[in-house]
CSV table of C-alpha atoms in Angstrom, one decimal:
chain,number,residue,atom,x,y,z
A,1,MET,CA,12.6,5.6,21.3
A,2,ARG,CA,15.3,7.8,23.4
A,3,LEU,CA,17.0,10.2,22.1
A,4,LYS,CA,18.8,13.5,23.2
A,5,ALA,CA,18.6,16.6,22.0
A,6,LYS,CA,21.9,17.2,21.5
A,7,GLU,CA,22.0,13.5,19.2
A,8,ILE,CA,18.5,15.0,17.4
A,9,GLU,CA,20.7,18.5,16.7
A,10,GLN,CA,23.4,16.5,15.3
A,11,ALA,CA,21.5,14.3,13.2
A,12,VAL,CA,19.4,16.9,11.2
A,13,ARG,CA,22.5,19.4,11.1
A,14,GLY,CA,20.5,22.3,13.1
A,15,LYS,CA,21.4,24.5,16.2
A,16,LEU,CA,19.8,24.1,19.3
A,17,SER,CA,18.2,27.2,20.9
A,18,SER,CA,20.0,28.4,24.1
A,19,ASN,CA,17.0,27.4,26.3
A,20,VAL,CA,17.4,23.5,25.6
A,21,SER,CA,19.5,21.6,28.1
A,22,PHE,CA,22.0,18.8,25.9
A,23,ASP,CA,20.2,15.9,27.8
A,24,THR,CA,16.4,16.4,27.1
A,25,VAL,CA,15.1,13.4,26.0
A,26,ILE,CA,13.0,12.7,23.3
A,27,THR,CA,10.7,9.7,23.3
A,28,HIS,CA,8.8,10.1,20.3
A,29,VAL,CA,8.3,12.5,16.9
A,30,GLU,CA,4.9,13.9,15.5
A,31,PHE,CA,3.6,16.0,13.0
A,32,ASP,CA,0.2,15.9,13.9
A,33,THR,CA,-0.8,18.5,17.1
A,34,ARG,CA,-3.4,15.5,18.1
A,35,LYS,CA,-0.8,13.0,18.8
A,36,VAL,CA,1.5,15.4,20.8
A,37,SER,CA,2.6,14.7,24.2
A,38,GLU,CA,5.0,14.8,27.0
A,39,GLY,CA,8.7,14.0,25.1
A,40,THR,CA,7.8,14.9,21.9
A,41,LEU,CA,9.6,15.8,19.3
A,42,PHE,CA,7.1,18.7,17.5
A,43,VAL,CA,7.5,19.2,13.3
A,44,PRO,CA,6.2,21.3,11.8
A,45,LEU,CA,5.3,20.4,8.0
A,46,LYS,CA,4.3,22.6,5.1
A,47,GLY,CA,1.0,21.4,3.4
A,48,ASN,CA,-2.2,23.4,2.8
A,49,ARG,CA,-1.6,25.0,6.7
A,50,ASP,CA,2.3,25.9,7.8
A,51,GLY,CA,2.9,23.5,10.4
A,52,HIS,CA,4.9,26.1,12.4
A,53,ASP,CA,1.4,28.2,12.8
A,54,PHE,CA,0.4,25.1,15.5
A,55,ILE,CA,3.6,24.9,17.5
A,56,SER,CA,2.1,27.4,20.3
A,57,ASN,CA,-0.5,24.3,20.1
A,58,ALA,CA,1.5,21.5,19.9
A,59,PHE,CA,3.7,22.5,23.4
A,60,GLU,CA,0.0,23.7,25.0
A,61,GLU,CA,-0.8,19.4,24.3
A,62,GLY,CA,3.1,19.0,26.0
A,63,ALA,CA,5.5,19.0,23.5
A,64,THR,CA,9.5,18.9,25.0
A,65,LEU,CA,11.3,20.6,21.5
A,66,THR,CA,9.8,21.4,18.2
A,67,LEU,CA,12.1,21.8,14.7
A,68,SER,CA,11.5,25.0,13.4
A,69,ASP,CA,12.9,26.7,10.3
A,70,ARG,CA,13.3,29.6,11.2
A,71,ASP,CA,13.7,31.5,14.7
A,72,LEU,CA,10.8,31.5,16.8
A,73,GLU,CA,10.1,34.4,19.5
A,74,GLY,CA,8.9,33.3,23.1
A,75,ASP,CA,10.3,31.0,24.8
A,76,PHE,CA,9.6,27.5,22.5
A,77,PRO,CA,12.8,25.0,23.2
A,78,TYR,CA,13.7,24.4,19.6
A,79,ILE,CA,16.0,23.2,16.4
A,80,LEU,CA,16.6,25.7,13.9
A,81,VAL,CA,17.4,23.2,10.5
A,82,GLU,CA,16.8,24.9,6.8
A,83,ASP,CA,14.4,22.8,5.8
A,84,THR,CA,11.7,20.8,8.5
A,85,GLN,CA,10.7,17.8,6.1
A,86,LYS,CA,14.3,17.0,5.1
A,87,ALA,CA,15.5,17.2,9.1
A,88,LEU,CA,12.4,14.7,9.5
A,89,GLN,CA,14.3,12.6,7.0
A,90,ASP,CA,17.6,12.4,7.9
A,91,LEU,CA,16.4,11.8,11.3
A,92,ALA,CA,14.6,9.3,10.6
A,93,LYS,CA,18.5,7.8,8.9
A,94,TYR,CA,20.2,8.3,12.2
A,95,TYR,CA,17.3,6.6,14.4
A,96,LEU,CA,17.3,3.9,11.7
A,97,ILE,CA,20.9,3.7,12.2
A,98,GLN,CA,21.0,3.0,16.1
A,99,VAL,CA,18.1,0.2,15.8
A,100,ASN,CA,20.0,-1.4,12.8
A,101,PRO,CA,16.6,-4.5,12.2
A,102,LYS,CA,17.0,-6.3,8.7
A,103,VAL,CA,15.4,-4.0,6.6
A,104,ALA,CA,12.7,-5.1,3.8
A,105,ALA,CA,10.7,-2.7,1.9
A,106,ILE,CA,8.4,-3.1,-1.3
A,107,THR,CA,7.1,-1.4,-4.0
A,108,GLY,CA,4.7,-1.8,-7.3
A,109,SER,CA,1.6,-0.2,-9.0
A,110,ASN,CA,-0.7,-3.4,-7.0
A,111,GLY,CA,-0.2,-5.2,-4.3
A,112,LYS,CA,2.0,-3.2,-1.8
A,113,THR,CA,0.2,-3.2,1.4
A,114,THR,CA,-1.0,-6.8,0.6
A,115,THR,CA,2.2,-7.8,0.4
A,116,LYS,CA,3.9,-6.3,3.5
A,117,ASP,CA,1.2,-7.4,5.7
A,118,MET,CA,2.5,-10.7,4.6
A,119,THR,CA,6.0,-10.1,4.6
A,120,ALA,CA,5.7,-8.7,8.2
A,121,ALA,CA,4.1,-11.6,9.4
A,122,VAL,CA,6.6,-14.2,8.2
A,123,LEU,CA,9.3,-12.0,9.9
A,124,GLY,CA,7.2,-11.5,13.0
A,125,SER,CA,7.0,-15.4,13.4
A,126,PHE,CA,10.8,-15.4,13.9
A,127,TYR,CA,12.0,-11.5,14.5
A,128,GLN,CA,10.6,-8.5,16.5
A,129,THR,CA,9.1,-6.7,13.6
A,130,TYR,CA,8.0,-3.5,12.8
A,131,LYS,CA,5.9,-3.0,9.6
A,132,THR,CA,4.5,0.4,7.9
A,133,GLN,CA,1.0,1.7,9.7
A,134,GLY,CA,-2.2,2.0,7.0
A,135,ASN,CA,-0.6,4.1,4.1
A,136,TYR,CA,2.2,5.9,5.6
A,137,ASN,CA,4.4,5.3,2.3
A,138,ASN,CA,5.4,8.6,1.0
A,139,GLU,CA,8.5,10.8,2.5
A,140,ILE,CA,6.6,11.8,5.1
A,141,GLY,CA,5.0,8.4,6.2
A,142,LEU,CA,8.1,6.5,5.8
A,143,PRO,CA,10.3,8.4,7.7
A,144,TYR,CA,7.4,8.4,10.3
A,145,THR,CA,7.3,4.5,10.3
A,146,ILE,CA,11.1,4.6,10.8
A,147,LEU,CA,10.6,7.0,13.8
A,148,ASN,CA,7.6,5.1,15.6
A,149,MET,CA,9.2,1.5,15.0
A,150,PRO,CA,10.1,0.4,19.0
A,151,LYS,CA,13.9,0.4,19.9
A,152,GLU,CA,13.7,-4.0,20.2
A,153,THR,CA,13.1,-4.2,16.3
A,154,GLU,CA,14.8,-6.9,14.8
A,155,ALA,CA,12.6,-6.4,11.3
A,156,LEU,CA,11.2,-3.5,9.5
A,157,VAL,CA,8.7,-4.2,6.8
A,158,LEU,CA,8.4,-0.4,4.6
A,159,GLU,CA,6.1,0.2,2.1
A,160,MET,CA,6.9,2.7,-0.6
A,161,GLY,CA,4.7,4.1,-2.4
A,162,MET,CA,4.8,6.9,-5.5
A,163,ASP,CA,3.6,9.8,-7.3
A,164,ARG,CA,6.1,10.7,-9.6
A,165,LYS,CA,9.8,10.0,-11.2
A,166,GLY,CA,12.3,10.3,-7.7
A,167,ASP,CA,10.1,9.3,-5.4
A,168,ILE,CA,10.9,5.7,-5.1
A,169,GLU,CA,15.3,7.2,-4.8
A,170,LEU,CA,14.4,9.4,-2.1
A,171,LEU,CA,12.4,6.7,0.0
A,172,SER,CA,14.9,4.0,-0.5
A,173,SER,CA,17.9,6.6,0.4
A,174,ILE,CA,16.1,6.8,4.0
A,175,GLY,CA,15.1,3.2,4.3
A,176,ARG,CA,18.7,1.5,3.1
A,177,PRO,CA,16.7,-2.2,2.6
A,178,ASN,CA,18.8,-5.5,2.6
A,179,VAL,CA,15.8,-6.8,0.2
A,180,ALA,CA,13.6,-4.8,-1.8
A,181,ALA,CA,10.8,-5.7,-3.9
A,182,ILE,CA,9.0,-4.5,-6.9
A,183,THR,CA,5.3,-6.6,-6.7
A,184,MET,CA,4.3,-5.6,-10.7
A,185,ILE,CA,4.2,-2.9,-13.3
A,186,GLY,CA,0.8,-1.6,-13.8
A,187,GLU,CA,-0.6,1.6,-15.2
A,188,SER,CA,-1.1,3.5,-11.5
A,189,HIS,CA,0.5,7.3,-12.2
A,190,ILE,CA,0.7,6.5,-15.7
A,191,GLU,CA,-0.9,10.2,-15.9
A,192,TYR,CA,2.3,11.5,-14.5
A,193,LEU,CA,5.2,9.0,-15.8
A,194,GLY,CA,3.8,9.0,-19.3
A,195,SER,CA,4.0,5.1,-19.9
A,196,ARG,CA,4.4,1.5,-18.3
A,197,GLN,CA,8.2,1.5,-19.3
A,198,GLY,CA,8.5,5.3,-17.1
A,199,ILE,CA,6.3,3.3,-14.6
A,200,ALA,CA,8.8,0.2,-14.5
A,201,GLU,CA,12.0,2.8,-14.3
A,202,ALA,CA,10.4,4.8,-11.5
A,203,LYS,CA,10.3,1.6,-9.7
A,204,MET,CA,13.3,0.3,-10.1
A,205,GLU,CA,14.7,3.0,-7.9
A,206,ILE,CA,14.0,1.1,-5.0
A,207,VAL,CA,17.9,-0.3,-5.6
A,208,SER,CA,19.5,3.0,-4.8
A,209,GLY,CA,19.5,2.7,-1.3
A,210,LEU,CA,19.3,-0.7,-1.5
A,211,LYS,CA,23.2,-2.4,0.3
A,212,GLU,CA,25.9,-3.7,-1.5
A,213,LYS,CA,25.2,-7.0,-0.3
A,214,GLY,CA,21.2,-7.1,-0.5
A,215,THR,CA,18.7,-8.6,-2.6
A,216,LEU,CA,16.2,-7.9,-5.1
A,217,ILE,CA,13.2,-9.2,-6.0
A,218,VAL,CA,10.9,-8.8,-9.3
A,219,PRO,CA,8.3,-10.4,-11.1
A,220,SER,CA,9.4,-12.7,-13.7
A,221,GLU,CA,6.8,-12.1,-16.2
A,222,GLU,CA,7.6,-8.2,-16.2
A,223,GLU,CA,9.3,-7.8,-19.6
A,224,LEU,CA,10.1,-3.9,-18.8
A,225,ILE,CA,12.1,-4.8,-16.0
A,226,THR,CA,14.5,-7.1,-18.1
A,227,PRO,CA,16.7,-4.5,-19.3
A,228,LEU,CA,16.7,-2.9,-16.4
A,229,LEU,CA,18.7,-5.2,-14.4
A,230,ALA,CA,21.3,-4.9,-16.1
A,231,ASN,CA,23.2,-2.5,-14.1
A,232,VAL,CA,22.1,-4.0,-10.8
A,233,THR,CA,25.0,-5.5,-8.3
A,234,GLN,CA,23.1,-7.1,-6.3
A,235,LYS,CA,21.6,-10.7,-5.8
A,236,VAL,CA,18.4,-10.9,-8.0
A,237,LEU,CA,15.4,-13.3,-7.9
A,238,ARG,CA,12.6,-13.2,-10.1
A,239,PHE,CA,9.4,-14.9,-8.9
A,240,GLY,CA,6.3,-15.7,-10.8
A,241,LEU,CA,3.7,-18.7,-12.3
A,242,ASN,CA,5.9,-19.6,-15.0
A,243,ASP,CA,8.2,-21.4,-15.7
A,244,SER,CA,11.3,-18.7,-16.1
A,245,ALA,CA,10.7,-17.8,-12.6
A,246,ASP,CA,13.1,-18.8,-10.4
A,247,VAL,CA,10.5,-19.2,-7.8
A,248,SER,CA,7.6,-20.8,-8.8
A,249,ALA,CA,4.3,-22.0,-7.8
A,250,LYS,CA,2.0,-24.4,-8.5
A,251,ILE,CA,-1.6,-23.7,-7.1
A,252,LEU,CA,-3.4,-26.6,-5.6
A,253,GLU,CA,-6.9,-24.4,-4.3
A,254,GLU,CA,-7.9,-21.5,-5.3
A,255,GLY,CA,-11.1,-21.1,-3.1
A,256,ARG,CA,-13.3,-17.8,-1.8
A,257,GLU,CA,-11.3,-17.0,1.5
A,258,LYS,CA,-8.3,-19.7,0.9
A,259,THR,CA,-5.7,-20.5,-1.5
A,260,THR,CA,-2.9,-23.3,-1.1
A,261,PHE,CA,0.0,-23.2,-3.0
A,262,THR,CA,3.4,-25.2,-3.5
A,263,THR,CA,6.8,-24.3,-4.5
A,264,PRO,CA,9.8,-25.8,-5.6
A,265,LEU,CA,11.9,-24.0,-3.2
A,266,TYR,CA,10.3,-25.9,-0.6
A,267,PRO,CA,8.9,-28.8,-2.6
A,268,ASP,CA,7.7,-30.8,0.3
A,269,VAL,CA,5.2,-28.0,2.1
A,270,ILE,CA,2.2,-26.5,1.5
A,271,PHE,CA,1.1,-23.3,1.7
A,272,SER,CA,-1.9,-21.4,3.1
A,273,ILE,CA,-2.8,-17.7,2.1
A,274,PRO,CA,-6.1,-16.9,4.1
A,275,VAL,CA,-6.9,-15.2,0.8
A,276,LEU,CA,-8.3,-15.0,-3.0
A,277,GLY,CA,-7.1,-15.3,-5.9
A,278,GLN,CA,-3.7,-16.5,-7.4
A,279,TYR,CA,-2.5,-13.0,-7.9
A,280,ASN,CA,-2.2,-13.5,-4.1
A,281,VAL,CA,0.1,-16.4,-4.5
A,282,GLY,CA,2.3,-14.3,-6.4
A,283,ASN,CA,2.6,-11.5,-3.5
A,284,ALA,CA,3.2,-14.4,-1.0
A,285,LEU,CA,6.1,-15.5,-3.2
A,286,ILE,CA,7.7,-12.5,-2.3
A,287,ALA,CA,7.4,-12.9,1.5
A,288,ILE,CA,8.4,-16.4,0.7
A,289,LEU,CA,11.8,-14.9,-0.7
A,290,ILE,CA,12.0,-12.2,1.8
A,291,GLY,CA,11.8,-14.7,4.8
A,292,THR,CA,14.5,-16.9,2.8
A,293,GLU,CA,16.9,-14.5,2.4
A,294,LEU,CA,16.6,-12.5,6.3
A,295,GLY,CA,16.8,-15.8,7.5
A,296,VAL,CA,13.1,-17.2,9.1
A,297,PRO,CA,12.9,-21.0,9.4
A,298,VAL,CA,10.1,-22.3,6.5
A,299,GLU,CA,8.0,-23.4,9.1
A,300,LYS,CA,7.7,-19.8,10.7
A,301,ILE,CA,7.3,-18.9,7.2
A,302,GLN,CA,4.0,-20.8,6.7
A,303,LYS,CA,3.0,-20.5,9.7
A,304,GLY,CA,3.0,-16.8,9.0
A,305,LEU,CA,1.9,-17.0,5.7
A,306,ALA,CA,-1.4,-18.9,7.2
A,307,ASN,CA,-2.3,-16.2,9.7
A,308,PHE,CA,-1.1,-12.9,8.4
A,309,ASP,CA,-3.5,-9.9,9.0
A,310,LEU,CA,-4.7,-7.8,5.9
A,311,THR,CA,-5.3,-4.1,6.1
A,312,LYS,CA,-8.6,-2.8,5.6
A,313,ASN,CA,-10.3,-2.2,2.2
A,314,ARG,CA,-7.5,-4.5,0.5
A,315,THR,CA,-9.5,-6.6,-1.8
A,316,GLU,CA,-11.6,-7.6,2.1
A,317,TRP,CA,-14.6,-10.2,2.0
A,318,LEU,CA,-17.5,-8.6,4.8
A,319,GLU,CA,-21.1,-9.9,5.0
A,320,THR,CA,-24.1,-8.1,5.8
A,321,ALA,CA,-26.6,-8.3,8.2
A,322,LYS,CA,-28.9,-10.1,6.0
A,323,GLY,CA,-26.1,-12.6,5.0
A,324,MET,CA,-25.2,-10.9,1.5
A,325,SER,CA,-21.5,-10.9,0.7
A,326,LEU,CA,-19.2,-8.5,-0.3
A,327,LEU,CA,-15.4,-8.8,-2.0
A,328,SER,CA,-14.6,-5.3,-1.1
A,329,ASP,CA,-11.9,-3.6,-2.4
A,330,VAL,CA,-12.0,0.4,-3.2
A,331,TYR,CA,-8.4,1.6,-1.9
A,332,ASN,CA,-7.3,1.6,-4.9
A,333,ALA,CA,-7.5,0.3,-8.7
A,334,ASN,CA,-5.5,0.3,-12.1
A,335,PRO,CA,-6.7,-1.8,-15.1
A,336,THR,CA,-4.0,-4.6,-14.0
A,337,ALA,CA,-5.7,-5.0,-11.3
A,338,MET,CA,-8.8,-4.6,-11.3
A,339,THR,CA,-8.7,-7.1,-14.1
A,340,LEU,CA,-7.0,-10.0,-11.9
A,341,VAL,CA,-9.5,-9.8,-9.1
A,342,LEU,CA,-12.0,-9.7,-11.3
A,343,ASP,CA,-10.8,-12.6,-12.9
A,344,SER,CA,-10.5,-14.5,-9.7
A,345,PHE,CA,-13.9,-13.3,-8.7
A,346,SER,CA,-15.1,-14.9,-11.8
A,347,LYS,CA,-13.8,-18.5,-10.6
A,348,ILE,CA,-15.4,-19.0,-7.5
A,349,GLU,CA,-18.7,-20.9,-6.5
A,350,THR,CA,-22.0,-19.1,-6.0
A,351,THR,CA,-25.2,-20.0,-4.5
A,352,GLY,CA,-27.0,-16.7,-5.8
A,353,ARG,CA,-26.0,-14.4,-8.4
A,354,LYS,CA,-22.7,-12.4,-9.1
A,355,LEU,CA,-22.9,-8.7,-8.9
A,356,VAL,CA,-20.1,-6.1,-9.8
A,357,VAL,CA,-19.7,-2.5,-9.4
A,358,LEU,CA,-16.7,-0.4,-10.6
A,359,GLY,CA,-15.4,3.0,-10.2
A,360,ASP,CA,-13.4,4.8,-12.4
A,361,MET,CA,-9.4,4.4,-12.3
A,362,LEU,CA,-8.2,7.5,-12.3
A,363,GLU,CA,-4.7,9.1,-13.3
A,364,LEU,CA,-4.5,7.2,-16.4
A,365,GLY,CA,-3.6,10.1,-18.7
A,366,GLU,CA,-4.4,9.9,-22.4
A,367,GLY,CA,-5.1,6.4,-22.8
A,368,SER,CA,-7.7,6.5,-19.8
A,369,ARG,CA,-10.4,5.5,-22.9
A,370,GLY,CA,-9.1,2.4,-24.1
A,371,MET,CA,-7.7,1.0,-20.6
A,372,HIS,CA,-11.6,1.3,-19.0
A,373,GLU,CA,-12.8,-0.5,-22.1
A,374,SER,CA,-10.2,-3.3,-22.6
A,375,VAL,CA,-11.6,-4.2,-18.4
A,376,SER,CA,-15.2,-5.5,-21.0
A,377,ALA,CA,-12.9,-8.8,-21.9
A,378,HIS,CA,-13.3,-9.9,-17.5
A,379,LEU,CA,-17.0,-9.7,-17.7
A,380,SER,CA,-19.0,-11.9,-19.3
A,381,PRO,CA,-22.9,-12.2,-18.6
A,382,GLU,CA,-22.6,-16.1,-18.7
A,383,ILE,CA,-20.8,-15.2,-15.2
A,384,ILE,CA,-21.2,-11.7,-14.0
A,385,ASP,CA,-24.7,-11.4,-14.2
A,386,GLU,CA,-25.3,-8.0,-13.5
A,387,VAL,CA,-22.6,-5.0,-13.6
A,388,TYR,CA,-23.0,-1.3,-12.2
A,389,LEU,CA,-20.1,1.3,-13.5
A,390,TYR,CA,-20.0,4.7,-11.9
A,391,GLY,CA,-18.4,7.3,-13.3
A,392,GLN,CA,-17.1,9.5,-16.5
A,393,GLU,CA,-14.5,6.6,-17.0
A,394,MET,CA,-16.7,3.8,-16.6
A,395,SER,CA,-18.5,5.2,-19.7
A,396,TYR,CA,-16.2,3.9,-22.2
A,397,LEU,CA,-16.6,0.1,-20.3
A,398,TYR,CA,-20.3,0.9,-20.5
A,399,GLU,CA,-20.6,1.8,-24.0
A,400,VAL,CA,-19.3,-1.7,-24.6
A,401,LEU,CA,-20.5,-3.6,-22.4
A,402,LYS,CA,-24.4,-2.8,-23.9
A,403,GLU,CA,-23.0,-5.1,-27.3
A,404,THR,CA,-23.1,-8.2,-24.6
A,405,TYR,CA,-24.8,-7.5,-21.6
A,406,ALA,CA,-28.6,-6.6,-22.0
A,407,THR,CA,-30.0,-2.9,-21.1
A,408,ASP,CA,-31.5,-4.2,-17.5
A,409,LYS,CA,-28.0,-6.2,-16.4
A,410,CYS,CA,-25.8,-3.3,-16.8
A,411,HIS,CA,-26.1,-0.1,-15.8
A,412,TRP,CA,-23.7,3.4,-15.7
A,413,PHE,CA,-24.5,6.2,-13.5
A,414,SER,CA,-22.4,9.9,-13.1
A,415,LYS,CA,-20.2,10.5,-10.0
A,416,GLU,CA,-23.1,13.2,-9.8
A,417,ASP,CA,-25.2,10.2,-9.1
A,418,LYS,CA,-23.9,8.0,-6.8
A,419,LYS,CA,-27.4,7.9,-4.1
A,420,ALA,CA,-29.2,6.8,-7.8
A,421,LEU,CA,-26.6,3.8,-8.1
A,422,MET,CA,-27.2,2.7,-4.4
A,423,ASP,CA,-31.0,3.0,-5.0
A,424,SER,CA,-30.6,1.2,-8.3
A,425,LEU,CA,-28.6,-1.5,-6.8
A,426,GLY,CA,-30.9,-1.5,-3.1
A,427,GLU,CA,-33.8,-3.0,-5.1
A,428,LYS,CA,-31.9,-5.5,-7.1
A,429,VAL,CA,-30.2,-7.1,-4.5
A,430,THR,CA,-31.1,-10.4,-2.4
A,431,PRO,CA,-29.6,-11.7,0.5
A,432,THR,CA,-27.7,-14.6,-2.3
A,433,ASP,CA,-26.3,-12.2,-4.3
A,434,THR,CA,-22.5,-11.8,-4.3
A,435,VAL,CA,-21.3,-8.2,-5.0
A,436,PHE,CA,-17.6,-7.4,-6.0
A,437,LEU,CA,-16.7,-3.8,-5.9
A,438,LYS,CA,-13.8,-1.8,-6.5
A,439,GLY,CA,-12.1,1.5,-7.9
A,440,SER,CA,-9.9,4.4,-7.3
A,441,ASN,CA,-10.1,5.4,-3.7
A,442,GLY,CA,-10.8,9.1,-5.0
A,443,MET,CA,-14.2,7.3,-6.3
A,444,GLY,CA,-15.7,7.1,-3.1
A,445,LEU,CA,-16.6,3.4,-3.2
A,446,LYS,CA,-16.4,2.9,0.3
A,447,GLU,CA,-19.8,4.7,1.0
A,448,ILE,CA,-21.7,1.8,-1.4
A,449,VAL,CA,-20.2,-0.6,0.7
A,450,ASP,CA,-21.3,1.0,4.1
A,451,TYR,CA,-24.7,1.2,2.3
A,452,LEU,CA,-24.9,-2.5,1.5
A,453,LEU,CA,-23.7,-3.0,5.5
A,454,ASN,CA,-26.1,-0.8,6.8
A,455,ASN,CA,-29.6,-1.9,4.9
A,456,HIS,CA,-29.1,-5.3,3.3
């Protein structure tokens, strides 16, 4: 980045303090004082603490300029704005126009990050590409992502997350995508949105910023989306494994760390992805479509998918010191996502037993009990040898599974009993076992993953 103070003043509709030269150059933007250095524009945001309280710290670390929603005492150079968060978003819009990359935006109840990683690999095989880092996918993280992309960026992949209605509309208006994709409609945040219908409507807000000649990519199997497409004027493509999809796939091989498939879009090409599960084929179809829409040759698409890097904690295989295999997917969870991975885990071949550790799925609202109970249809004692359930909501699943599992093969622990769970699991597991762990991030299953890695 190389923006002059005068440009920033105009972009954020602010007013430069008298001690700032119009030609002062800003090379990066930060809201965390720990990342501040020379050339930084510091953006004080209001959270648990008011970022304005740290402006002096930012300048001690070398900041060149700050935004502020109030006049500052002392000699701090600043731009006065009405709202620092909105100013951050407005500056991101301005910088995006200056760089002018092709923009792909991805949202959905599950698979956003994996699809983002796949898409970035596909576009990165042909363009200078930048993508959302980690989970920087909200009203602060998305503009921060834009402002951190190198000025040479030709393609930008933006992950868009949400908690409530209106979130995706805001992010789409900032990102202005050429191509937008919805991975799936699940149950995440149903507590705030009331129903899957409400979630579908919220996800469809991604169209609000989609360019007039852009493309919307949606799952063909999702009936809730179909009526919402009536007023979409942009090109719409449907992906899925069924015949109704505009772009479908035929799975050739589904292994522990590799899935291969073909698609009628490129009938002579065999695609390979280095991850488990037919649900990931759907994510790969999105990446293929985005690559195709943005002009990436098929051989580059094929190479990008075969070698993409998956963000950590998203359905990753790990191996303990003694050789036990762990399938860790502990970043988030909803019933649709949990059962999809359970089904794939059930299909893989292992030399020893299969165990699962499932934590509460949070933010499911009044229907939480029934949704947790529904997971029972995907757990069979003939396939999954032992089940460990953790958290209050998982007690409902435990009551159902007691009907099919022997008492020494199905275990439940309250949230306060994490150590007891780890002790029990530690006594039972052997190096030949394969263990799948999944739950909402708030349940802290990463601690159990680390325990197994360090002790078994």
